[in-house]
Each structure stands twice: as C-alpha cells, then as structure tokens.
Amino acid sequence: MPETVFVLNGPNLNLLGTREPEIYGSATLDDIAGILEDRARELHLEVDVRQSNHEGHLVDWLHEAQAIGARAVLLNAGAYTHTSVAIHDAIKAIRTPVIEVHLSNPHTREEFRHQSYVGMAAKGTVAGFGAASYLVALEAVIRL
Ligand code: CA2
C-alpha cells in the first residue's frame, strides 16, 4: 500500500480558478488535485486532498494525519495561516511532518500576511509558485 500524503486546504481555496487569477492562478483545486495524484503515483505515494472553510476541520485533519500514519501533510491554511494558534498547536502536537504551502508569496503582499503561525511550526515552506508550489512540496516529501 502506498503511503498517504494529506493535502489540506483552508478557507476560500474552494474558489480557486474562479476569481483573482492574477494572484492565485487559473487552476481549480480539482486541477491541482489531479496534478498531485499523477505525480504521487509516480512517487509511489497517494494524496488525500481536502478543503474546508472551518478552522476546526483543519485541526481535526491534522490529528487524523497522525492517527492514520500519513507520511506528511501539505498544508495551505489560507488566511488561518496568519491567525490560527489552534492550527499552530495542532502542527506542534503531531509527529507527522507538515509542509506549509502557498500559491502566492505572502511576504511580497500586505504586512498582515508576513506573520505565519503555520510556518513557525512547519518543517518548511513552499510559496510563490502558484499551483506548482504544491508539486514542489510533494517532491520535498520524498526527501524528508
Ligand atoms: O497564497 C496562498 O496560497 C494563500 O494561502 C491564499 C490565502 C491567503 O489568505 C494567504 O495569505 C495566502 C487566500 C485564499 C483565497 O483563495 C481565493 C481563491 C480564489 C478567489 C478568491 C480567494
């Protein structure tokens, strides 16, 4: 059985591909899931791609990643990146490595996006490459 990589996406990322393509690109979350599934197969991994607009779901899924023995979590927590101590604590509470992912580069954007509670707890961060950020993060998993 291939090991599973959770790909968790936070608020508003269900809207990807429909609005603000100049910031977030034109790929939908389903498009990204398809790209990751193809690459994961080549890497003998399996991806489980999820999205929620609710902070607690992301916390529950981080716990679940540990419970099922997931190989890693790719986490784009959306705006919760910059606000959520609960998600920070959940990342710290599990042994499963978490890689922070962003489509845009938050450091080139508004000041309030410069702080990341996710990044402070994550193994590493991939940001600024659009949909390819997820792919680069998946490649990093096999090097962990
Ligand atoms: O660049 C990223 O991936 C972000 O995590 C995206 C978040 C933002 O709050 C972070 O600072 C950086 C926002 C996701 C909103 O997604 C939308 C997609 C399409 C249309 C509108 C919003």
XYZ file of N, CA and C and ligand atoms in Angstrom:
454
model
N 0.840 -1.217 0.000
C 0.000 0.000 0.000
C 0.871 1.262 0.000
N 0.634 2.196 -0.930
C 1.419 3.445 -0.893
C 1.084 4.265 0.350
N 2.071 4.992 0.862
C 1.820 5.889 2.000
C 0.995 7.093 1.528
N 0.229 7.637 2.468
C -0.676 8.741 2.131
C -0.086 10.084 2.552
N -0.231 11.058 1.676
C 0.111 12.446 1.996
C -1.203 13.232 2.015
N -1.514 13.828 3.170
C -2.691 14.687 3.252
C -2.360 16.040 2.619
N -3.279 16.569 1.821
C -3.119 17.907 1.225
C -4.316 18.724 1.704
N -4.086 19.514 2.738
C -5.180 20.214 3.420
C -5.224 21.679 3.005
N -6.419 22.122 2.663
C -6.607 23.480 2.155
C -7.665 24.209 2.968
N -7.357 25.442 3.320
C -8.228 26.209 4.194
C -9.193 27.120 3.456
N -9.665 28.149 4.161
C -10.792 28.952 3.707
C -10.591 29.617 2.352
N -11.661 29.578 1.591
C -11.793 30.231 0.283
C -11.042 29.528 -0.845
N -10.249 28.527 -0.520
C -9.492 27.860 -1.582
C -10.403 27.011 -2.481
N -11.658 26.803 -2.057
C -12.649 26.178 -2.952
C -12.994 27.100 -4.131
N -12.631 28.397 -4.001
C -12.940 29.359 -5.073
C -11.823 29.468 -6.111
N -10.755 28.722 -5.892
C -9.607 28.806 -6.811
C -10.032 28.617 -8.264
N -9.436 29.426 -9.130
C -9.724 29.302 -10.565
C -10.923 30.105 -10.996
N -11.671 30.642 -10.029
C -12.880 31.389 -10.394
C -12.695 32.888 -10.247
N -11.820 33.304 -9.282
C -11.617 34.731 -9.039
C -10.143 35.000 -8.736
N -9.730 36.270 -8.887
C -8.368 36.714 -8.598
C -7.290 35.818 -9.233
N -7.441 35.477 -10.543
C -6.425 34.607 -11.171
C -5.052 35.266 -11.234
N -5.027 36.627 -11.187
C -3.733 37.322 -11.236
C -2.912 37.052 -9.974
N -3.575 36.696 -8.883
C -2.840 36.374 -7.643
C -2.696 34.863 -7.481
N -3.798 34.127 -7.720
C -3.806 32.712 -7.368
C -3.757 31.756 -8.558
N -3.727 32.310 -9.797
C -3.662 31.455 -10.976
C -5.044 30.994 -11.413
N -5.071 30.230 -12.502
C -6.366 29.844 -13.087
C -6.727 28.382 -12.796
N -5.832 27.653 -12.174
C -6.132 26.245 -11.853
C -7.141 26.170 -10.711
N -8.080 25.247 -10.815
C -9.008 24.990 -9.709
C -8.345 24.010 -8.732
N -8.972 23.871 -7.568
C -8.427 22.906 -6.600
C -8.497 21.479 -7.162
N -9.533 21.204 -7.942
C -9.631 19.877 -8.592
C -8.490 19.675 -9.586
N -8.138 20.740 -10.325
C -6.999 20.643 -11.252
C -5.724 20.301 -10.480
N -5.521 21.009 -9.363
C -4.315 20.783 -8.554
C -4.319 19.354 -8.004
N -5.498 18.913 -7.553
C -5.605 17.541 -7.018
C -5.200 16.527 -8.094
N -5.650 16.766 -9.333
C -5.321 15.842 -10.425
C -3.822 15.789 -10.689
N -3.196 16.957 -10.705
C -1.742 17.047 -10.939
C -0.992 16.300 -9.830
N -1.440 16.501 -8.587
C -0.764 15.853 -7.450
C -0.976 14.336 -7.473
N -2.185 13.909 -7.844
C -2.453 12.464 -7.905
C -1.523 11.788 -8.909
N -1.343 12.427 -10.076
C -0.472 11.850 -11.114
C 0.967 11.734 -10.621
N 1.468 12.825 -10.021
C 2.871 12.813 -9.557
C 3.055 11.858 -8.373
N 2.041 11.831 -7.500
C 2.117 10.948 -6.326
C 2.249 9.489 -6.780
N 1.477 9.120 -7.802
C 1.537 7.745 -8.315
C 2.976 7.404 -8.742
N 3.614 8.345 -9.444
C 5.000 8.108 -9.893
C 5.951 7.966 -8.706
N 5.620 8.650 -7.607
C 6.488 8.629 -6.420
C 6.098 7.507 -5.453
N 5.141 6.644 -5.883
C 4.629 5.560 -5.039
C 4.024 6.105 -3.749
N 3.316 7.223 -3.901
C 2.578 7.820 -2.789
C 1.118 7.951 -3.223
N 0.292 8.299 -2.241
C -1.124 8.564 -2.519
C -1.451 9.906 -1.868
N -2.216 10.749 -2.565
C -2.606 12.018 -1.935
C -4.089 11.983 -1.567
N -4.403 12.617 -0.455
C -5.792 12.772 0.006
C -6.007 14.283 0.120
N -6.676 14.851 -0.880
C -6.807 16.312 -0.977
C -8.146 16.746 -0.388
N -8.098 17.675 0.578
C -9.317 18.130 1.260
C -9.312 19.651 1.362
N -10.502 20.213 1.497
C -10.626 21.668 1.689
C -11.748 21.930 2.682
N -11.515 22.885 3.574
C -12.590 23.318 4.468
C -12.465 24.803 4.757
N -13.607 25.429 4.967
C -13.620 26.831 5.379
C -13.639 26.971 6.897
N -13.487 25.839 7.606
C -13.635 25.838 9.069
C -12.327 25.427 9.748
N -11.877 26.272 10.643
C -10.595 26.071 11.331
C -10.527 24.695 12.023
N -11.603 24.329 12.740
C -11.608 23.072 13.492
C -11.459 21.841 12.608
N -11.991 21.911 11.384
C -11.810 20.777 10.461
C -10.325 20.574 10.176
N -9.613 21.686 9.980
C -8.180 21.569 9.675
C -7.434 20.966 10.865
N -7.824 21.384 12.080
C -7.214 20.821 13.300
C -7.507 19.316 13.370
N -8.761 18.941 13.152
C -9.138 17.513 13.198
C -8.349 16.706 12.161
N -8.185 17.260 10.981
C -7.495 16.527 9.910
C -5.999 16.382 10.210
N -5.427 17.376 10.892
C -4.014 17.241 11.301
C -3.886 16.087 12.300
N -4.814 16.005 13.246
C -4.793 14.883 14.193
C -4.969 13.552 13.455
N -5.876 13.552 12.471
C -6.150 12.325 11.703
C -4.906 11.875 10.924
N -4.164 12.853 10.416
C -2.940 12.519 9.662
C -2.003 11.678 10.524
N -1.872 12.127 11.785
C -1.022 11.373 12.710
C -1.633 10.009 13.003
N -2.957 9.981 13.243
C -3.638 8.738 13.645
C -3.531 7.667 12.571
N -3.586 8.047 11.307
C -3.538 7.023 10.241
C -2.102 6.758 9.774
N -1.140 7.490 10.363
C 0.261 7.275 9.968
C 0.591 7.846 8.607
N -0.007 8.997 8.278
C 0.306 9.657 6.998
C 1.797 9.977 6.935
N 2.327 9.936 5.730
C 3.752 10.212 5.536
C 4.059 11.689 5.808
N 3.127 12.580 5.407
C 3.330 14.021 5.582
C 2.010 14.732 5.314
N 1.986 16.002 5.661
C 0.846 16.865 5.345
C 1.363 18.070 4.567
N 0.728 18.361 3.435
C 0.945 19.639 2.752
C -0.212 20.523 3.189
N 0.084 21.665 3.771
C -0.969 22.493 4.374
C -0.955 23.910 3.816
N -2.023 24.242 3.079
C -2.281 25.637 2.738
C -3.464 26.062 3.593
N -3.163 26.688 4.701
C -4.214 27.045 5.662
C -4.932 28.336 5.275
N -4.635 28.877 4.089
C -5.295 30.106 3.656
C -5.064 31.212 4.679
N -6.079 32.014 4.935
C -5.931 33.146 5.855
C -5.680 32.701 7.296
N -6.056 31.454 7.650
C -5.765 30.958 9.006
C -4.261 30.883 9.268
N -3.494 30.835 8.182
C -2.034 30.861 8.293
C -1.584 31.996 9.223
N -2.277 33.123 9.083
C -1.824 34.350 9.731
C -2.516 34.623 11.064
N -3.414 33.718 11.452
C -4.216 33.992 12.664
C -4.309 32.831 13.641
N -4.079 31.603 13.173
C -4.553 30.458 13.959
C -3.496 29.835 14.880
N -3.620 30.147 16.163
C -2.789 29.482 17.165
C -3.236 28.019 17.299
N -4.520 27.758 17.067
C -5.035 26.376 17.162
C -4.363 25.467 16.120
N -4.208 25.970 14.911
C -3.541 25.168 13.869
C -2.048 25.047 14.180
N -1.445 26.118 14.657
C -0.033 26.079 15.089
C 0.148 24.976 16.141
N -0.718 24.976 17.152
C -0.615 23.983 18.227
C -0.816 22.566 17.700
N -1.750 22.397 16.752
C -2.019 21.062 16.192
C -0.794 20.541 15.432
N -0.132 21.433 14.694
C 1.083 21.016 13.958
C 2.156 20.574 14.954
N 2.272 21.339 16.038
C 3.264 21.003 17.072
C 2.918 19.703 17.789
N 1.613 19.417 17.866
C 1.147 18.270 18.656
C 1.342 16.937 17.943
N 1.547 16.976 16.626
C 1.681 15.718 15.880
C 3.142 15.524 15.447
N 3.476 14.260 15.241
C 4.833 13.963 14.776
C 4.920 13.978 13.255
N 3.777 13.891 12.601
C 3.743 13.901 11.125
C 4.318 15.216 10.600
N 5.287 15.150 9.686
C 5.843 16.412 9.170
C 4.827 17.196 8.339
N 4.783 18.489 8.585
C 3.856 19.379 7.880
C 4.666 20.369 7.042
N 4.324 20.448 5.771
C 4.959 21.426 4.877
C 3.933 22.503 4.549
N 4.288 23.743 4.862
C 3.407 24.884 4.572
C 3.481 25.192 3.074
N 2.312 25.394 2.470
C 2.248 25.667 1.022
C 1.424 26.927 0.795
N 1.907 27.778 -0.114
C 1.104 28.926 -0.567
C 1.261 29.094 -2.071
N 0.165 29.463 -2.695
C 0.193 29.786 -4.126
C 0.971 31.074 -4.359
N 0.604 32.102 -3.606
C 1.282 33.400 -3.708
C 2.456 33.418 -2.734
N 3.236 34.490 -2.786
C 4.291 34.677 -1.785
C 3.808 35.724 -0.786
N 3.344 35.280 0.381
C 2.767 36.227 1.337
C 3.721 37.352 1.726
N 5.029 37.105 1.637
C 5.999 38.137 2.058
C 6.057 39.322 1.103
N 5.554 39.143 -0.113
C 5.535 40.263 -1.072
C 4.192 40.992 -1.032
N 3.320 40.589 -0.108
C 1.958 41.140 -0.067
C 1.762 41.987 1.201
N 0.530 42.171 1.613
C 0.247 43.051 2.752
C 1.012 42.592 4.001
N 1.296 43.577 4.849
C 2.032 43.330 6.102
C 1.378 42.207 6.949
N 0.033 42.200 6.980
C -0.630 41.217 7.845
C -0.423 39.782 7.374
N 0.088 39.598 6.135
C 0.368 38.241 5.650
C 1.812 37.816 5.946
N 2.586 38.711 6.561
C 4.006 38.394 6.761
C 4.227 37.448 7.938
N 3.270 37.429 8.873
C 3.392 36.509 10.005
C 2.663 35.210 9.682
N 3.341 34.082 9.905
C 2.701 32.783 9.666
C 2.817 31.899 10.904
N 1.665 31.638 11.540
C 1.641 30.709 12.672
C 1.892 29.284 12.192
N 1.549 29.021 10.919
C 1.814 27.697 10.337
C 3.313 27.529 10.124
N 3.925 28.532 9.502
C 5.352 28.462 9.189
C 6.222 28.308 10.424
N 5.784 28.894 11.545
C 6.550 28.806 12.798
C 6.603 27.382 13.343
N 5.640 26.550 12.905
C 5.591 25.176 13.420
C 5.939 24.141 12.347
N 5.908 24.552 11.067
C 6.074 23.601 9.964
C 7.531 23.206 9.762
N 7.702 22.091 9.064
C 9.051 21.619 8.694
C 9.684 22.585 7.692
N 8.882 23.079 6.763
C 9.380 24.001 5.746
C 8.226 24.630 5.013
N 8.560 25.552 4.127
C 7.532 26.315 3.404
C 7.860 26.367 1.923
N 6.836 26.195 1.082
C 6.971 26.442 -0.360
C 5.903 27.471 -0.728
N 6.320 28.606 -1.276
C 5.368 29.688 -1.553
C 5.777 30.442 -2.803
N 4.772 30.895 -3.542
C 5.029 31.840 -4.621
C 5.078 31.247 -6.010
N 4.853 29.941 -6.136
C 4.972 29.286 -7.446
C 3.614 28.869 -8.013
N 2.542 29.479 -7.505
C 1.208 29.097 -7.970
C 0.939 27.638 -7.653
N 0.214 26.968 -8.552
C -0.133 25.561 -8.322
C 1.119 24.694 -8.152
N 2.220 25.123 -8.781
C 3.465 24.345 -8.693
C 4.024 24.308 -7.271
N 3.600 25.227 -6.406
C 4.057 25.169 -5.003
C 3.699 23.812 -4.387
N 2.495 23.326 -4.706
C 2.059 22.033 -4.159
C 2.942 20.897 -4.685
N 3.296 20.999 -5.975
C 4.095 19.953 -6.604
C 5.506 19.924 -6.009
N 6.083 21.108 -5.812
C 7.421 21.200 -5.211
C 7.382 20.644 -3.783
N 6.307 20.951 -3.065
C 6.177 20.439 -1.692
C 6.062 18.914 -1.688
N 5.347 18.358 -2.677
C 5.229 16.892 -2.762
C 6.595 16.263 -3.044
N 7.367 16.901 -3.907
C 8.729 16.404 -4.190
C 9.571 16.423 -2.901
N 9.341 17.431 -2.067
C 10.114 17.540 -0.819
C 9.783 16.396 0.132
N 8.572 15.879 0.053
C 8.163 14.810 0.974
C 9.097 13.606 0.875
N 9.482 13.252 -0.350
C 10.328 12.054 -0.501
C 11.765 12.310 -0.047
N 12.074 13.558 0.215
C 13.416 13.918 0.715
C 13.448 14.159 2.209
N 12.311 14.002 2.858
C 12.249 14.272 4.303
C 13.069 13.252 5.079
O -1.188 32.220 -1.406
C -1.832 31.403 -0.744
O -1.920 30.213 -1.035
C -2.643 31.900 0.474
O -2.624 30.874 1.462
C -4.058 32.133 -0.033
C -4.965 32.732 1.040
C -4.320 33.968 1.671
O -5.128 34.440 2.739
C -2.923 33.693 2.186
O -2.378 34.891 2.676
C -2.033 33.152 1.076
C -6.314 33.138 0.453
C -7.014 32.062 -0.290
C -8.169 32.676 -1.003
O -8.385 31.968 -2.194
C -9.119 32.566 -3.153
C -9.171 31.918 -4.360
C -9.887 32.453 -5.397
C -10.566 33.648 -5.230
C -10.507 34.293 -4.024
C -9.793 33.754 -2.982
